[in-house]
Amino acid sequence: MSESVQLDPVDLHLLRLLQNDARTTYRDLAAQVGVAPSTCLDRVTRLRRSGVILGHQLRLDPAKLGRGLQALLSVQVRPHRRELVGPFVERIRALPESRTVFHLTGPDDYLVHVTVADMADLQRLVLDEFTARREVARVETRLIFQQWDCGPLLPPGQTVPTRAAGA
């Protein structure tokens, strides 16, 4: 586990703004936070180097790309040994249908979020890519009816200062 990074109110404000729109220019960020653009650039660079900012992603709508069905696959691997787990995870991560893979505690070893075209495509994926593998003991499928994104991730107990009107 990596250690947490000390963040001051300016860092938190920058993170909140960037989470809402990662394309915001340094000039606009600096104006909203109340620092010089060079200071803003230095702080964002430090947040990237320290690993707080992991990158920028383009989000696509799976349904508009012909993958309107989403599911969560609970996967049990047996035996659960490192020499089997590594190749299994790499294979699942390489599948274009895989969106996210979680390694879990409890009765299931993995939870895999997948997007597919339809039920026949989901059946093909489960049978050909999961249960066909020798190390996969069980797969349980749950369809996703609806999904909501949650708010921005900021450290618990810390708030972002708001600028007073006219300040």
PDB file of C-alpha atoms in Angstrom:
ATOM      1  CA  MET A   1       0.000   0.000   0.000  1.00  0.00           C
ATOM      2  CA  SER A   2       1.237   3.460  -0.803  1.00  0.00           C
ATOM      3  CA  GLU A   3       1.321   6.147   1.831  1.00  0.00           C
ATOM      4  CA  SER A   4      -1.057   9.063   1.809  1.00  0.00           C
ATOM      5  CA  VAL A   5       0.178  12.461   0.682  1.00  0.00           C
ATOM      6  CA  GLN A   6      -0.262  15.648   2.717  1.00  0.00           C
ATOM      7  CA  LEU A   7      -2.624  17.978   0.901  1.00  0.00           C
ATOM      8  CA  ASP A   8      -3.364  21.565   1.818  1.00  0.00           C
ATOM      9  CA  PRO A   9      -6.593  23.442   0.983  1.00  0.00           C
ATOM     10  CA  VAL A  10      -5.160  24.734  -2.321  1.00  0.00           C
ATOM     11  CA  ASP A  11      -4.251  21.184  -3.413  1.00  0.00           C
ATOM     12  CA  LEU A  12      -7.734  19.985  -2.503  1.00  0.00           C
ATOM     13  CA  HIS A  13      -9.363  22.817  -4.401  1.00  0.00           C
ATOM     14  CA  LEU A  14      -7.253  22.034  -7.487  1.00  0.00           C
ATOM     15  CA  LEU A  15      -8.161  18.345  -7.256  1.00  0.00           C
ATOM     16  CA  ARG A  16     -11.877  19.111  -6.971  1.00  0.00           C
ATOM     17  CA  LEU A  17     -11.740  21.362 -10.037  1.00  0.00           C
ATOM     18  CA  LEU A  18      -9.705  18.880 -12.077  1.00  0.00           C
ATOM     19  CA  GLN A  19     -12.006  15.998 -11.126  1.00  0.00           C
ATOM     20  CA  ASN A  20     -14.955  17.951 -12.464  1.00  0.00           C
ATOM     21  CA  ASP A  21     -13.144  18.927 -15.694  1.00  0.00           C
ATOM     22  CA  ALA A  22      -9.625  17.596 -16.320  1.00  0.00           C
ATOM     23  CA  ARG A  23      -9.345  19.814 -19.405  1.00  0.00           C
ATOM     24  CA  THR A  24      -9.431  23.062 -17.394  1.00  0.00           C
ATOM     25  CA  THR A  25      -6.443  25.237 -18.323  1.00  0.00           C
ATOM     26  CA  TYR A  26      -3.822  26.161 -15.731  1.00  0.00           C
ATOM     27  CA  ARG A  27      -4.768  29.805 -16.178  1.00  0.00           C
ATOM     28  CA  ASP A  28      -8.441  29.068 -15.356  1.00  0.00           C
ATOM     29  CA  LEU A  29      -7.482  26.782 -12.458  1.00  0.00           C
ATOM     30  CA  ALA A  30      -5.176  29.438 -11.028  1.00  0.00           C
ATOM     31  CA  ALA A  31      -7.890  32.091 -11.260  1.00  0.00           C
ATOM     32  CA  GLN A  32     -10.455  29.876  -9.527  1.00  0.00           C
ATOM     33  CA  VAL A  33      -8.056  28.853  -6.749  1.00  0.00           C
ATOM     34  CA  GLY A  34      -6.472  32.280  -6.303  1.00  0.00           C
ATOM     35  CA  VAL A  35      -2.837  31.469  -7.102  1.00  0.00           C
ATOM     36  CA  ALA A  36      -0.457  32.387  -9.920  1.00  0.00           C
ATOM     37  CA  PRO A  37      -0.561  30.146 -13.029  1.00  0.00           C
ATOM     38  CA  SER A  38       3.065  29.099 -12.410  1.00  0.00           C
ATOM     39  CA  THR A  39       2.157  28.067  -8.843  1.00  0.00           C
ATOM     40  CA  CYS A  40      -0.808  26.146 -10.196  1.00  0.00           C
ATOM     41  CA  LEU A  41       1.400  24.319 -12.712  1.00  0.00           C
ATOM     42  CA  ASP A  42       3.964  23.477  -9.986  1.00  0.00           C
ATOM     43  CA  ARG A  43       1.271  22.101  -7.684  1.00  0.00           C
ATOM     44  CA  VAL A  44      -0.406  19.973 -10.349  1.00  0.00           C
ATOM     45  CA  THR A  45       3.006  18.656 -11.423  1.00  0.00           C
ATOM     46  CA  ARG A  46       3.766  17.734  -7.779  1.00  0.00           C
ATOM     47  CA  LEU A  47       0.372  16.012  -7.451  1.00  0.00           C
ATOM     48  CA  ARG A  48       1.153  13.960 -10.586  1.00  0.00           C
ATOM     49  CA  ARG A  49       4.674  13.033  -9.441  1.00  0.00           C
ATOM     50  CA  SER A  50       3.451  12.009  -5.989  1.00  0.00           C
ATOM     51  CA  GLY A  51       0.851   9.704  -7.549  1.00  0.00           C
ATOM     52  CA  VAL A  52      -2.221  11.583  -6.316  1.00  0.00           C
ATOM     53  CA  ILE A  53      -3.226  12.317  -9.927  1.00  0.00           C
ATOM     54  CA  LEU A  54      -3.036   9.046 -11.825  1.00  0.00           C
ATOM     55  CA  GLY A  55      -3.883  10.293 -15.306  1.00  0.00           C
ATOM     56  CA  HIS A  56      -6.689  11.463 -17.531  1.00  0.00           C
ATOM     57  CA  GLN A  57      -9.197   9.206 -19.216  1.00  0.00           C
ATOM     58  CA  LEU A  58     -11.660   9.556 -22.015  1.00  0.00           C
ATOM     59  CA  ARG A  59     -14.977   7.964 -21.009  1.00  0.00           C
ATOM     60  CA  LEU A  60     -17.005   6.210 -23.677  1.00  0.00           C
ATOM     61  CA  ASP A  61     -20.632   5.084 -23.631  1.00  0.00           C
ATOM     62  CA  PRO A  62     -20.530   1.270 -24.049  1.00  0.00           C
ATOM     63  CA  ALA A  63     -24.127   1.151 -25.321  1.00  0.00           C
ATOM     64  CA  LYS A  64     -23.334   3.554 -28.164  1.00  0.00           C
ATOM     65  CA  LEU A  65     -20.435   1.283 -29.133  1.00  0.00           C
ATOM     66  CA  GLY A  66     -22.662  -1.785 -29.392  1.00  0.00           C
ATOM     67  CA  ARG A  67     -22.044  -3.067 -25.865  1.00  0.00           C
ATOM     68  CA  GLY A  68     -25.315  -2.217 -24.141  1.00  0.00           C
ATOM     69  CA  LEU A  69     -25.329  -5.118 -21.678  1.00  0.00           C
ATOM     70  CA  GLN A  70     -23.186  -4.866 -18.547  1.00  0.00           C
ATOM     71  CA  ALA A  71     -22.589  -7.589 -15.986  1.00  0.00           C
ATOM     72  CA  LEU A  72     -20.549  -8.396 -12.901  1.00  0.00           C
ATOM     73  CA  LEU A  73     -18.883 -11.802 -12.919  1.00  0.00           C
ATOM     74  CA  SER A  74     -17.952 -13.302  -9.556  1.00  0.00           C
ATOM     75  CA  VAL A  75     -15.117 -15.745 -10.209  1.00  0.00           C
ATOM     76  CA  GLN A  76     -13.692 -18.423  -7.944  1.00  0.00           C
ATOM     77  CA  VAL A  77     -10.224 -19.708  -8.872  1.00  0.00           C
ATOM     78  CA  ARG A  78      -8.965 -23.068  -7.615  1.00  0.00           C
ATOM     79  CA  PRO A  79      -6.328 -23.603  -6.540  1.00  0.00           C
ATOM     80  CA  HIS A  80      -5.799 -19.979  -5.589  1.00  0.00           C
ATOM     81  CA  ARG A  81      -2.034 -19.902  -6.133  1.00  0.00           C
ATOM     82  CA  ARG A  82       0.183 -17.102  -7.408  1.00  0.00           C
ATOM     83  CA  GLU A  83       1.397 -19.048 -10.452  1.00  0.00           C
ATOM     84  CA  LEU A  84      -2.227 -19.393 -11.643  1.00  0.00           C
ATOM     85  CA  VAL A  85      -3.545 -16.037 -10.456  1.00  0.00           C
ATOM     86  CA  GLY A  86      -1.056 -13.850 -12.358  1.00  0.00           C
ATOM     87  CA  PRO A  87      -1.727 -15.305 -15.819  1.00  0.00           C
ATOM     88  CA  PHE A  88      -5.487 -15.423 -15.118  1.00  0.00           C
ATOM     89  CA  VAL A  89      -5.614 -11.724 -14.212  1.00  0.00           C
ATOM     90  CA  GLU A  90      -3.501 -10.704 -17.211  1.00  0.00           C
ATOM     91  CA  ARG A  91      -5.725 -12.714 -19.577  1.00  0.00           C
ATOM     92  CA  ILE A  92      -8.933 -11.211 -18.140  1.00  0.00           C
ATOM     93  CA  ARG A  93      -7.487  -7.677 -18.235  1.00  0.00           C
ATOM     94  CA  ALA A  94      -6.611  -8.160 -21.915  1.00  0.00           C
ATOM     95  CA  LEU A  95     -10.198  -8.994 -22.902  1.00  0.00           C
ATOM     96  CA  PRO A  96     -11.881  -6.033 -24.622  1.00  0.00           C
ATOM     97  CA  GLU A  97     -15.090  -6.792 -22.696  1.00  0.00           C
ATOM     98  CA  SER A  98     -13.397  -6.380 -19.288  1.00  0.00           C
ATOM     99  CA  ARG A  99     -13.838  -2.959 -17.723  1.00  0.00           C
ATOM    100  CA  THR A 100     -12.552  -3.506 -14.174  1.00  0.00           C
ATOM    101  CA  VAL A 101     -11.115  -6.462 -12.251  1.00  0.00           C
ATOM    102  CA  PHE A 102     -11.173  -6.639  -8.451  1.00  0.00           C
ATOM    103  CA  HIS A 103      -9.249  -9.182  -6.340  1.00  0.00           C
ATOM    104  CA  LEU A 104     -11.458  -9.958  -3.325  1.00  0.00           C
ATOM    105  CA  THR A 105     -11.590 -11.625   0.040  1.00  0.00           C
ATOM    106  CA  GLY A 106     -14.434 -14.011   0.809  1.00  0.00           C
ATOM    107  CA  PRO A 107     -15.888 -16.914  -1.182  1.00  0.00           C
ATOM    108  CA  ASP A 108     -15.188 -15.308  -4.575  1.00  0.00           C
ATOM    109  CA  ASP A 109     -11.672 -14.426  -5.640  1.00  0.00           C
ATOM    110  CA  TYR A 110     -12.463 -11.895  -8.376  1.00  0.00           C
ATOM    111  CA  LEU A 111     -15.218  -9.558  -9.434  1.00  0.00           C
ATOM    112  CA  VAL A 112     -15.056  -8.585 -13.104  1.00  0.00           C
ATOM    113  CA  HIS A 113     -17.141  -5.787 -14.640  1.00  0.00           C
ATOM    114  CA  VAL A 114     -17.788  -6.582 -18.303  1.00  0.00           C
ATOM    115  CA  THR A 115     -19.644  -4.922 -21.182  1.00  0.00           C
ATOM    116  CA  VAL A 116     -21.031  -7.040 -24.023  1.00  0.00           C
ATOM    117  CA  ALA A 117     -23.424  -6.700 -26.962  1.00  0.00           C
ATOM    118  CA  ASP A 118     -26.184  -8.987 -25.714  1.00  0.00           C
ATOM    119  CA  MET A 119     -26.988 -12.177 -23.772  1.00  0.00           C
ATOM    120  CA  ALA A 120     -25.473 -14.428 -26.442  1.00  0.00           C
ATOM    121  CA  ASP A 121     -22.244 -12.417 -26.282  1.00  0.00           C
ATOM    122  CA  LEU A 122     -22.239 -12.677 -22.474  1.00  0.00           C
ATOM    123  CA  GLN A 123     -22.764 -16.435 -22.690  1.00  0.00           C
ATOM    124  CA  ARG A 124     -19.880 -16.719 -25.182  1.00  0.00           C
ATOM    125  CA  LEU A 125     -17.625 -14.670 -22.921  1.00  0.00           C
ATOM    126  CA  VAL A 126     -18.410 -16.707 -19.807  1.00  0.00           C
ATOM    127  CA  LEU A 127     -18.084 -20.085 -21.535  1.00  0.00           C
ATOM    128  CA  ASP A 128     -15.110 -19.376 -23.803  1.00  0.00           C
ATOM    129  CA  GLU A 129     -13.025 -17.013 -21.698  1.00  0.00           C
ATOM    130  CA  PHE A 130     -13.852 -17.854 -18.080  1.00  0.00           C
ATOM    131  CA  THR A 131     -15.229 -21.340 -17.421  1.00  0.00           C
ATOM    132  CA  ALA A 132     -13.052 -22.857 -20.172  1.00  0.00           C
ATOM    133  CA  ARG A 133      -9.981 -22.025 -18.060  1.00  0.00           C
ATOM    134  CA  ARG A 134      -8.830 -24.910 -15.847  1.00  0.00           C
ATOM    135  CA  GLU A 135      -8.214 -22.710 -12.806  1.00  0.00           C
ATOM    136  CA  VAL A 136     -11.752 -21.265 -12.837  1.00  0.00           C
ATOM    137  CA  ALA A 137     -13.905 -23.299 -10.440  1.00  0.00           C
ATOM    138  CA  ARG A 138     -17.072 -21.175 -10.613  1.00  0.00           C
ATOM    139  CA  VAL A 139     -18.514 -18.083 -12.272  1.00  0.00           C
ATOM    140  CA  GLU A 140     -21.639 -16.329 -11.059  1.00  0.00           C
ATOM    141  CA  THR A 141     -23.160 -13.663 -13.295  1.00  0.00           C
ATOM    142  CA  ARG A 142     -25.138 -10.605 -12.219  1.00  0.00           C
ATOM    143  CA  LEU A 143     -26.650  -8.266 -14.803  1.00  0.00           C
ATOM    144  CA  ILE A 144     -26.361  -4.533 -14.226  1.00  0.00           C
ATOM    145  CA  PHE A 145     -29.676  -2.743 -14.765  1.00  0.00           C
ATOM    146  CA  GLN A 146     -28.402   0.765 -14.132  1.00  0.00           C
ATOM    147  CA  GLN A 147     -25.200   2.478 -13.024  1.00  0.00           C
ATOM    148  CA  TRP A 148     -24.507   5.842 -11.396  1.00  0.00           C
ATOM    149  CA  ASP A 149     -21.199   7.607 -10.992  1.00  0.00           C
ATOM    150  CA  CYS A 150     -20.494   8.955  -7.540  1.00  0.00           C
ATOM    151  CA  GLY A 151     -18.944  12.224  -6.438  1.00  0.00           C
ATOM    152  CA  PRO A 152     -15.306  13.186  -6.530  1.00  0.00           C
ATOM    153  CA  LEU A 153     -12.790  11.376  -4.348  1.00  0.00           C
ATOM    154  CA  LEU A 154     -11.176  13.622  -1.786  1.00  0.00           C
ATOM    155  CA  PRO A 155      -9.606  12.655   1.550  1.00  0.00           C
ATOM    156  CA  PRO A 156     -12.207  12.176   4.316  1.00  0.00           C
ATOM    157  CA  GLY A 157     -12.717  15.032   6.755  1.00  0.00           C
ATOM    158  CA  GLN A 158     -11.130  17.652   4.511  1.00  0.00           C
ATOM    159  CA  THR A 159     -13.177  20.293   2.798  1.00  0.00           C
ATOM    160  CA  VAL A 160     -12.417  22.591  -0.066  1.00  0.00           C
ATOM    161  CA  PRO A 161     -12.507  26.296   0.683  1.00  0.00           C
ATOM    162  CA  THR A 162     -15.005  28.366  -1.230  1.00  0.00           C
ATOM    163  CA  ARG A 163     -14.090  31.826  -2.405  1.00  0.00           C
ATOM    164  CA  ALA A 164     -16.243  34.623  -1.135  1.00  0.00           C
ATOM    165  CA  ALA A 165     -18.288  36.483  -3.719  1.00  0.00           C
ATOM    166  CA  GLY A 166     -16.270  39.333  -5.163  1.00  0.00           C
ATOM    167  CA  ALA A 167     -13.004  38.069  -3.674  1.00  0.00           C
TER     168      ALA A 167
END
